[in-house]
Coordinates of C-alpha atoms in Angstrom, one line a residue:
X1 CA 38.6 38.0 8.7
X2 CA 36.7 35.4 6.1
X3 CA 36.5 31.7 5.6
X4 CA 36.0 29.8 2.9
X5 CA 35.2 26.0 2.3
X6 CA 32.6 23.6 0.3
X7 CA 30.8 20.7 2.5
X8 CA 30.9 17.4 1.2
X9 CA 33.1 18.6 -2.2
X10 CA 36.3 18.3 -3.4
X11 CA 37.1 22.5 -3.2
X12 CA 35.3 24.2 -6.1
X13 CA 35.4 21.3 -8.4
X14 CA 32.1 21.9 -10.8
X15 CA 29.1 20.0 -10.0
X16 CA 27.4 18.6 -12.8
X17 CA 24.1 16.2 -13.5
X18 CA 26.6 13.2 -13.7
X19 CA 28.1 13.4 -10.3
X20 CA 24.5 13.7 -8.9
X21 CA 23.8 10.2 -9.9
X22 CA 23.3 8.0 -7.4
X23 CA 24.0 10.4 -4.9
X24 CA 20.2 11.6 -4.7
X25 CA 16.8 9.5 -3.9
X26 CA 13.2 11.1 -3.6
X27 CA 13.7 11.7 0.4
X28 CA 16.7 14.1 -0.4
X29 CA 16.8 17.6 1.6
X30 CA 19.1 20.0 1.3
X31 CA 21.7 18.9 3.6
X32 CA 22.2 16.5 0.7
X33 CA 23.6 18.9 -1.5
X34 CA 26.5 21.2 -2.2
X35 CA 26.3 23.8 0.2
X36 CA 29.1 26.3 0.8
X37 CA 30.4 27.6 4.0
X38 CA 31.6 31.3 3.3
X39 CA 31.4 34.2 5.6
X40 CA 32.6 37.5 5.8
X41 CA 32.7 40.6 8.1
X42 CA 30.5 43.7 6.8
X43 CA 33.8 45.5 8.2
X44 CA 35.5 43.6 5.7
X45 CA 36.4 46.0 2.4
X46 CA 34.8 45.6 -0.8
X47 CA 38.0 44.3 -2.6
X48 CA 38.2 41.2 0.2
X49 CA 35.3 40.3 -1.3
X50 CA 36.3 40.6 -4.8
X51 CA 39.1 38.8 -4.5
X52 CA 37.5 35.8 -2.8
X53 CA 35.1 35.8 -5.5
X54 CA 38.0 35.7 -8.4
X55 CA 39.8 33.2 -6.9
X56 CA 36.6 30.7 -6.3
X57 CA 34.9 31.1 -9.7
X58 CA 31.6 28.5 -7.9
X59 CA 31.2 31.1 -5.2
X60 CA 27.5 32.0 -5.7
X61 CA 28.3 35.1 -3.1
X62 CA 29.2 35.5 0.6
X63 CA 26.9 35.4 4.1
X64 CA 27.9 38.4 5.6
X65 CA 28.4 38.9 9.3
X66 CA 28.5 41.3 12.1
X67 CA 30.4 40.2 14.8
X68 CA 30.5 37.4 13.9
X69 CA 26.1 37.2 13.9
X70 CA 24.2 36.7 10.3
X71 CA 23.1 40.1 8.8
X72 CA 22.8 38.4 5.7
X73 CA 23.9 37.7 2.0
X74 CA 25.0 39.3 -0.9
X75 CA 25.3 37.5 -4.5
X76 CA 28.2 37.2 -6.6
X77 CA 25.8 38.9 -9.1
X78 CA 24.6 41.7 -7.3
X79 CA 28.2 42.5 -6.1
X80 CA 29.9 42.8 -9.6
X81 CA 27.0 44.2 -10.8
X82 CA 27.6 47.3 -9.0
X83 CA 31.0 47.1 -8.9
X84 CA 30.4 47.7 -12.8
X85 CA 28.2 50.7 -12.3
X86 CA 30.0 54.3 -13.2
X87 CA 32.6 55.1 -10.1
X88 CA 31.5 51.5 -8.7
X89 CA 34.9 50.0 -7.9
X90 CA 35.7 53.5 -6.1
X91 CA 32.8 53.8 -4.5
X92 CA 32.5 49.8 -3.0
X93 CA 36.3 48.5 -3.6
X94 CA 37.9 51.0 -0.6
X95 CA 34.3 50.9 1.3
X96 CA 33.5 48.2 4.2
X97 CA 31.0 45.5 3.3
X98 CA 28.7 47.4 5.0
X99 CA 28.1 50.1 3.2
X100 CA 26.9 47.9 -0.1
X101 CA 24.7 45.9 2.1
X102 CA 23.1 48.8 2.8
X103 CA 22.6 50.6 -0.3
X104 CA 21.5 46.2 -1.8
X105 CA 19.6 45.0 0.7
X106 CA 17.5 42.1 0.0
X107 CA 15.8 39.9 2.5
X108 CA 17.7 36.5 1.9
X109 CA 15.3 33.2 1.2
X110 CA 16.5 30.7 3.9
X111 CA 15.4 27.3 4.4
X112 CA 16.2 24.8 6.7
X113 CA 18.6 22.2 6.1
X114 CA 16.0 19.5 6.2
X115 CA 13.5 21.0 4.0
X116 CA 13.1 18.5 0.6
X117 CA 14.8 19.4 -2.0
X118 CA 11.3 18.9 -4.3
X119 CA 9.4 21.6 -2.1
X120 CA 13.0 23.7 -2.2
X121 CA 12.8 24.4 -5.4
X122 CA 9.1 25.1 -6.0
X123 CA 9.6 27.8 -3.4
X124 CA 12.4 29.2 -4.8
X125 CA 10.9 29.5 -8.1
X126 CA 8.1 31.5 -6.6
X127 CA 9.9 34.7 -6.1
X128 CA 9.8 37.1 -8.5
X129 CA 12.4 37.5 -11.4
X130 CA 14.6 40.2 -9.9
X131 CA 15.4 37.5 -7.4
X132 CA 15.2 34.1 -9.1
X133 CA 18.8 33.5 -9.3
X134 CA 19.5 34.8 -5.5
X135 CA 21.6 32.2 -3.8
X136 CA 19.3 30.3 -0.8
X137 CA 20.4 30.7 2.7
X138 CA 20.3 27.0 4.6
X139 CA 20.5 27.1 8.2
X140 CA 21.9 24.2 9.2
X141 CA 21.9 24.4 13.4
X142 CA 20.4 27.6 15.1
X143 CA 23.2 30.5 14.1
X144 CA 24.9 28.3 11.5
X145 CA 24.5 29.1 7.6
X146 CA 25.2 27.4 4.4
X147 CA 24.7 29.4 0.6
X148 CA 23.4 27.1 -1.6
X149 CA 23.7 28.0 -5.3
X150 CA 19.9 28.3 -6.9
X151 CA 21.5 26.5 -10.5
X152 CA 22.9 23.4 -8.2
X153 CA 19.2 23.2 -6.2
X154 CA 17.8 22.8 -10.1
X155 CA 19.8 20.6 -11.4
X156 CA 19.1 18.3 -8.0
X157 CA 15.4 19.3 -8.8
X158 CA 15.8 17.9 -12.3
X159 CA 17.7 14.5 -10.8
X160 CA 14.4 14.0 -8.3
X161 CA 12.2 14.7 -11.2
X162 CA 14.1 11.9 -13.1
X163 CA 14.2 9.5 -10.8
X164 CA 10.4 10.3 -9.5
X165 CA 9.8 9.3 -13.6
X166 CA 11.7 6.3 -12.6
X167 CA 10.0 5.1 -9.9
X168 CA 6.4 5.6 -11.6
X169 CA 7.5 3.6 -14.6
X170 CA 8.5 1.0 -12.4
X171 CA 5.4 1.2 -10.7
X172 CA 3.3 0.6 -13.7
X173 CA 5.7 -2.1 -14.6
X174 CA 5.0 -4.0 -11.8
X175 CA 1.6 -3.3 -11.7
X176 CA 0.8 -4.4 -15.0
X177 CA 2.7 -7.7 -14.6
X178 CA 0.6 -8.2 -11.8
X179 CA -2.5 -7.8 -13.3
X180 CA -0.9 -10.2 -15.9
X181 CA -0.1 -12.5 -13.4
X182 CA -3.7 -12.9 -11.6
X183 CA -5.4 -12.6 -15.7
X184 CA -3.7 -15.8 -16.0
X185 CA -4.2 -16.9 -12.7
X186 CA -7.3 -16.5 -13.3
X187 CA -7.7 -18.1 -16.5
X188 CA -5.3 -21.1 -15.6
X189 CA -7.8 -21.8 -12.4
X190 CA -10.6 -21.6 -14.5
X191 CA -9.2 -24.3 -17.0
X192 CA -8.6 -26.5 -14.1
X193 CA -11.9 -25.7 -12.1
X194 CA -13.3 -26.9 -15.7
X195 CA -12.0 -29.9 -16.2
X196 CA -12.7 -30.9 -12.3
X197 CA -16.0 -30.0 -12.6
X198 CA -17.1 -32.6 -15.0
X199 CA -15.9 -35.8 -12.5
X200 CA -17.1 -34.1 -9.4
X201 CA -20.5 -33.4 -11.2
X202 CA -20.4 -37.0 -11.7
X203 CA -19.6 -38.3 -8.0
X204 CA -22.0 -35.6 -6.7
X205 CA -24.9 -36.7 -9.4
X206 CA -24.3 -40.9 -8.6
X207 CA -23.9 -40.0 -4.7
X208 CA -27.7 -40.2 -4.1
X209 CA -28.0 -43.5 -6.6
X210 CA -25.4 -44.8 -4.1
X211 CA -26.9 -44.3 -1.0
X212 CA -30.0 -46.1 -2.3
X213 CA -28.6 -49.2 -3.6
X214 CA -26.5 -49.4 -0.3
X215 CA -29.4 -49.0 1.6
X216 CA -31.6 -51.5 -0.8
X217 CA -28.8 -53.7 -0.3
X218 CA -29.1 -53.6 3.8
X219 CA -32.6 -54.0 3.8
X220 CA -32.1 -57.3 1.3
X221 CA -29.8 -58.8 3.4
X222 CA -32.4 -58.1 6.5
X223 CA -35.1 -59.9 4.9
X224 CA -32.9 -62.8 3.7
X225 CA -32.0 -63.2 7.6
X226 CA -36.0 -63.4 8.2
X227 CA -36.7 -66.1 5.7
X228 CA -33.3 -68.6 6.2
X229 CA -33.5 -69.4 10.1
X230 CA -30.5 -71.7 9.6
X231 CA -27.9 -70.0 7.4
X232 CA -25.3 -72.8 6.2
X233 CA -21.8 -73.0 7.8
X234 CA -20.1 -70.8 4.4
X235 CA -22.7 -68.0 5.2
X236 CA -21.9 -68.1 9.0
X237 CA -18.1 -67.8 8.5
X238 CA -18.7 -65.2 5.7
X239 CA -20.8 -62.9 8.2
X240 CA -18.6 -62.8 11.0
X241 CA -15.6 -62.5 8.4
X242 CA -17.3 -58.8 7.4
X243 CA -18.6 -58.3 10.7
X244 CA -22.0 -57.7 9.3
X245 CA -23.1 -56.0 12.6
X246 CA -20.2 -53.3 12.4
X247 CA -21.3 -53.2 8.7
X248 CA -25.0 -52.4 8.9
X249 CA -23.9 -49.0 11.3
X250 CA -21.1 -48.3 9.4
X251 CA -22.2 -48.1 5.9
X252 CA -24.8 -45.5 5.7
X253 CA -22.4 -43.0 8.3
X254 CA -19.5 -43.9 5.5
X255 CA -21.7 -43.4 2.0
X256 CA -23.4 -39.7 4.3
X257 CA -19.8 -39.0 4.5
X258 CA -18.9 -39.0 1.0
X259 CA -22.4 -37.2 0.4
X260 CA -21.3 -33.7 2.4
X261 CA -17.7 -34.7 0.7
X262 CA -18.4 -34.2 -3.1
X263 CA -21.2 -31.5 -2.0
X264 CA -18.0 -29.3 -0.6
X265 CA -15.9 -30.4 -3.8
X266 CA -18.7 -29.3 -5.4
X267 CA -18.2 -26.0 -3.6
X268 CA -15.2 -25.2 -3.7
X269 CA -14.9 -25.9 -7.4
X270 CA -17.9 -23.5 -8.1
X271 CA -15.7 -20.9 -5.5
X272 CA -12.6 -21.3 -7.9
X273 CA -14.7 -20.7 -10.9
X274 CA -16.1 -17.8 -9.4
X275 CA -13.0 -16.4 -8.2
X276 CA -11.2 -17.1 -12.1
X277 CA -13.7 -14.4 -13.4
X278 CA -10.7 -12.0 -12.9
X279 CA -10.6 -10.9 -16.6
X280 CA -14.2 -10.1 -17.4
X281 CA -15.0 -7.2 -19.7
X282 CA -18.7 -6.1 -18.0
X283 CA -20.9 -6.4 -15.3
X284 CA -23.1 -9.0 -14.0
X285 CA -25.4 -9.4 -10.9
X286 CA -24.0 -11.5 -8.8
X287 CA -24.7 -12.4 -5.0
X288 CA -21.5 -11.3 -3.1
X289 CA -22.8 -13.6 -0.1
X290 CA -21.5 -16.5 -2.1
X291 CA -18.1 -14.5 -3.4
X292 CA -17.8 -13.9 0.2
X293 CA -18.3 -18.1 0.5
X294 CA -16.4 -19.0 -2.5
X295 CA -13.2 -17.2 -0.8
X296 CA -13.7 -18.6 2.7
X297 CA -13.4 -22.1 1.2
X298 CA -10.3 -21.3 -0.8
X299 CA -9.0 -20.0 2.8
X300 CA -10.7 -22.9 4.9
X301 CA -7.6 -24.5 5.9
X302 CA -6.2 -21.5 7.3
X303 CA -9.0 -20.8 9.4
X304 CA -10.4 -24.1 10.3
X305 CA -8.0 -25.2 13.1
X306 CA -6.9 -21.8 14.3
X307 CA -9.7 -18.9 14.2
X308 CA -13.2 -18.2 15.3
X309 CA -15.5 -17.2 12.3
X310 CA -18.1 -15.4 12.8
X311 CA -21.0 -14.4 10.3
X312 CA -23.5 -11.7 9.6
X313 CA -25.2 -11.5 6.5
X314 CA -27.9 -9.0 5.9
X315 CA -30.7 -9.3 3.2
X316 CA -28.7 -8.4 0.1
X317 CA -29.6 -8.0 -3.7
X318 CA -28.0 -9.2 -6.7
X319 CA -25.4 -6.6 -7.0
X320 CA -23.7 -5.4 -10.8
X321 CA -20.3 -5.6 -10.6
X322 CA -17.3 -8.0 -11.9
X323 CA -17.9 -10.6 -9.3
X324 CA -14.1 -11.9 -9.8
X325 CA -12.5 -9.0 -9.3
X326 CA -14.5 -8.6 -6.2
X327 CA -13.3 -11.6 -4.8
X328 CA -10.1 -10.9 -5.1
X329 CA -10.8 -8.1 -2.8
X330 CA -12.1 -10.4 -0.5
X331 CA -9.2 -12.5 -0.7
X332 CA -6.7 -10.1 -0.1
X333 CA -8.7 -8.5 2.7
X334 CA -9.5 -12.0 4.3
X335 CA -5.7 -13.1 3.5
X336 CA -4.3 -10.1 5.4
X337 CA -7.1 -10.3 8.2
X338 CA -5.9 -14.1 8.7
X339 CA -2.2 -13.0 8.6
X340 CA -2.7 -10.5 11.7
X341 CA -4.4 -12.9 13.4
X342 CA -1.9 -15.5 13.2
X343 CA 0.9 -12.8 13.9
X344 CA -0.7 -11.9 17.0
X345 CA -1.6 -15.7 18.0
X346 CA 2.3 -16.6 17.7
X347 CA 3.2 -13.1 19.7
X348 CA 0.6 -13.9 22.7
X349 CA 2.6 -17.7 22.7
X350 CA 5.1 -16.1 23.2
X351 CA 3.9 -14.0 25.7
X352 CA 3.9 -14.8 29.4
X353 CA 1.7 -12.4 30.4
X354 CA -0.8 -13.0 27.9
X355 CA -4.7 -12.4 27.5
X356 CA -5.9 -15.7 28.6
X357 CA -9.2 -14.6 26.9
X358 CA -8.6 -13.4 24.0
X359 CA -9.1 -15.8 21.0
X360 CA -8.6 -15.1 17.6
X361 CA -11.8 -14.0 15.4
X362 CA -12.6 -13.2 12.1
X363 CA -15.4 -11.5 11.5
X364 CA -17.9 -10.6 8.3
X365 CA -21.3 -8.1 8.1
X366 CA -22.7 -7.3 5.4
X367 CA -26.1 -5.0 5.0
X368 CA -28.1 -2.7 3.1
X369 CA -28.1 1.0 2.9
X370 CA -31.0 2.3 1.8
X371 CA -32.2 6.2 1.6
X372 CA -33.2 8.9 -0.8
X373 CA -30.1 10.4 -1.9
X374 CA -28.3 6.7 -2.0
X375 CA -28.6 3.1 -2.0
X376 CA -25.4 1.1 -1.3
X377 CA -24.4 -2.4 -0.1
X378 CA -21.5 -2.4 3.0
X379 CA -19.3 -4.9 3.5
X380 CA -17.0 -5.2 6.7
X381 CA -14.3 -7.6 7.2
X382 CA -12.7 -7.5 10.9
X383 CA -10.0 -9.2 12.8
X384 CA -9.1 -8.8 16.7
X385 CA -4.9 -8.8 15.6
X386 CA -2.8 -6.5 16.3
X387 CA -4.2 -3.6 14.6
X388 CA -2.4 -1.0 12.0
X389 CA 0.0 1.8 13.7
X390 CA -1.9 5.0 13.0
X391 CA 1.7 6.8 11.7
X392 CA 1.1 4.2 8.6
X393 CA -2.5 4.1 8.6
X394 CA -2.5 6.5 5.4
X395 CA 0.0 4.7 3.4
X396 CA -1.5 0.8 3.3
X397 CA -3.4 1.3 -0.1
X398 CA 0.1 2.6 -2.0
X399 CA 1.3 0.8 -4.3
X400 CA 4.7 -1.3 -2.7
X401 CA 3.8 -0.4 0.6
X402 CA 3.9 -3.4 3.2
X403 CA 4.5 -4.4 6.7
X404 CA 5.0 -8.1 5.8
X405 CA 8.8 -9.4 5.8
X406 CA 10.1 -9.5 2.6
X407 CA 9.2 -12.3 0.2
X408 CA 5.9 -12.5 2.1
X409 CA 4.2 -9.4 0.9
X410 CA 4.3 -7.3 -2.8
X411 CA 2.6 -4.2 -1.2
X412 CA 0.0 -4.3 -3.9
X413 CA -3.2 -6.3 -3.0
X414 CA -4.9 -3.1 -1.2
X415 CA -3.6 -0.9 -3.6
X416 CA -5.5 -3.1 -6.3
X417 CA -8.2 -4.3 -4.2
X418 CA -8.7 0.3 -3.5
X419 CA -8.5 0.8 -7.1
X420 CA -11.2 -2.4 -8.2
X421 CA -13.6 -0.9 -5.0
X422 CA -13.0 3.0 -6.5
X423 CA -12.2 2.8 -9.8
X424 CA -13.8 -0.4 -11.5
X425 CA -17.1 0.0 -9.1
X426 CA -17.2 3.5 -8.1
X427 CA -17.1 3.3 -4.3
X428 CA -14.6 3.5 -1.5
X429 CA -12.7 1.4 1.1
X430 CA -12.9 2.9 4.4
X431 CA -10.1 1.6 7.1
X432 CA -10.3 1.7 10.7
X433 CA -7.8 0.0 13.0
X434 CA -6.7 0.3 16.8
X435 CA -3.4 -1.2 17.7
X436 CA -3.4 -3.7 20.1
X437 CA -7.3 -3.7 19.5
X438 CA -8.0 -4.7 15.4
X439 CA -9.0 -3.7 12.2
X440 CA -12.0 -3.5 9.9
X441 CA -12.1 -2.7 6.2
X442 CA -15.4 -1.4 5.3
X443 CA -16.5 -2.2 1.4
X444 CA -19.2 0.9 -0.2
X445 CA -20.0 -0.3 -3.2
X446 CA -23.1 2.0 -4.6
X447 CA -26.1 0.3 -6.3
X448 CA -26.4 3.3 -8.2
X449 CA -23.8 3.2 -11.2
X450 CA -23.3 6.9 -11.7
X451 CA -19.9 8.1 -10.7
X452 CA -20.9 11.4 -9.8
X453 CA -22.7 9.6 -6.7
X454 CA -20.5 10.0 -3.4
X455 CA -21.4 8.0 -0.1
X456 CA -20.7 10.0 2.6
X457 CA -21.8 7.4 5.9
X458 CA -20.4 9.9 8.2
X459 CA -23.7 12.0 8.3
X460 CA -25.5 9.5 9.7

């Protein structure tokens, strides 16, 4: 009694690169492929077998069976192989199954049915080269087999490897237009932070000249009250037309105003020029307490209304590095610390049983590490949101991979914020998140420029 079929195949029609072709993607296993159902009883006589195998030329060989129980395999190859040997056909042609299983026993490779075609195929090639070309036993379900053909589990290998080639172009693709994007980004913000600079230069610089003349002005006005005890009828309308009263308080309050004003234009134009250094070519010392301030004012009006922000600078030295690459670090980090905040702010709205004492906070540390073997400056950013699953924990710094909804998040500002922190500056971004409890990104960036130097905090 035998059986023959082919899963997912039109009956023995060949399968070639082509028809692979969109049938494949990098998660394949080998349930994806063409597997073939054939079984035979080792009671069975040779010539059943050879006459299966003649009349399905794709037949890489049979599972053989006792009972009806998996004994195991022979090959197409191994079975004419023999049957080509002197007195062969005699010998194995009139003879159960059995008896060649016997005398060509080989201890089938199986895998199971879920096992990735990629690892597959690097196993398979691992045996030596009597049994390369053995066909690969795939148990599909305890007690149920499949024969999978080694040259099919290639050419998938081969398609995998293609598209893997793909997906890395791609990659780089989008990577580089990215970096091409915030370059000019960079370079179109520092244009414009130019050009503003000059005017607010000019209201901060005249701000101070202001506030004196106003103030000579007040005083004036006080002294020409002391002198004329009876002002004339034209100057007694005119001062309760300006309310001169409501004008005296109101004046200075109304020029200080304008004072703390163009000081924070100021600011945030010196943040925006510091943050357009995205495209410089070496180091500089720069004080990353003021990156760090730059990028909160660009995200002020995010956090201003909604979140608690809470600050704790250490005593920090200039620090070599490219100061506007850094900050784009910081604004990613920030950016995505402020995005879990806000998610979890809507959700506990939501909410009827929520925390009534949790409140949203961002929060930034920096300090010095200072001993013999190492000298480093830390930076942690942390946020009370929702915290990071730990199943996806090890994925956030690849490149494309996001939580966000789509259009919101590119899946690229860790993966470029972990390569400017490693590769640009030699030092490492260590995550550690809680769900339901927050998550802080911790910043080592070494003070000492060799690369051989490794930071390794969790000695201490």
């Amino acid at each position: 009694m035998l059986a023959t079929s082919v899963e997912n195949l039109e009956q023995f029609v060949p399968l070639t690169p082509e028809r692979l072709v969109g049938k494949l993607n990098l998660d394949s296993t080998l349930a994806d492929l063409t597997l073939f159902d054939f079984a035979i009883e080792v009671t069975c006589p040779g010539s059943d077998l050879a006459k299966a195998l003649a009349e399905n030329p794709l037949l890489p060989g049979a599972i053989l069976t006792d009972s009806g129980q998996f004994v195991g395999t022979i090959s197409r190859r191994k079975f004419l192989e023999h049957l080509s040997r002197p007195y062969g056909l005699e010998l194995f042609s009139r003879r159960p199954l059995k008896a060649l299983h016997n005398f060509t026993k080989i201890e089938p490779l199986t895998f199971p049915s879920y096992l990735p075609i990629g690892m597959a195929a690097r196993q398979s090639l691992g045996r030596s080269p009597e049994f390369l070309y053995e066909p690969i036993v795939v148990e599909m379900e305890p007690n149920v087999y499949r024969l999978l053909d080694v040259h099919q589990l290639l050419i998938a290998q081969s398609q995998i490897y293609e598209l893997t080639t793909q997906m890395l172009q791609e990659q780089t693709r989008s990577h580089t237009i990215q970096t091409e994007k915030m370059a000019s980004l960079g370079r179109m913000v520092a244009g414009i932070a130019h050009e503003i600079k000059n005017p607010v230069n000019c209201i901060s610089g005249n701000m101070g000249f202001l506030a004196n003349y106003c103030q000579d002005l007040l005083e004036l006005v006080s002294v020409y009250e002391e002198e004329v005890e009876t002002p004339s009828d034209k100057i007694a309308e005119t001062i309760e037309n300006i309310d001169l009263d409501f004008l005296r308080k109101d004046l200075p309050k109304l020029v200080q105003s304008l004072v703390v004003s163009s000081d924070r234009l100021t600011k945030i134009v010196g943040g925006l020029q510091n943050f357009s250094h995205l495209d410089e070519t070496a180091r500089k010392p720069a004080d990353l307490h003021e990156c760090l301030d730059s990028t909160l004012l660009i995200l002020n009006n995010q956090i201003k209304y909604d979140i608690k922000l809470v600050k704790n600078y250490g005593d920090l030295p200039l620090v070599d590095c490219y100061s506007g690459q850094l900050s784009q670090v910081f604004m990613n980090l920030l950016g995505n610390a402020i995005d879990a905040l806000l998610e979890r702010k809507e959700k506990e709205a939501q909410n009827l049983n929520k925390n009534p004492t949790w409140t949203p906070q961002l929060a930034i540390a920096t300090e010095l590490l200072n001993r013999e073997d190492q000298s480093a400056v830390i930076i942690r950013i942390a946020d009370n949101g929702m915290g990071i699953p730990l199943q996806i924990q090890q994925r956030i710094f690849d490149t494309f991979f996001t939580t966000k909804p789509v259009g919101k998040g590119t899946g690229l500002g860790l993966a470029i914020s972990n390569e400017i922190v490693r590769d640009k500056h030699k030092g490492q971004i260590n995550l550690n998140s809680q769900e339901g409890i927050g998550t802080e990104f911790e910043i080592i960036l070494p003070l000492d420029r060799k690369p051989e130097v490794e930071l390794r905090l969790d000695e201490e």
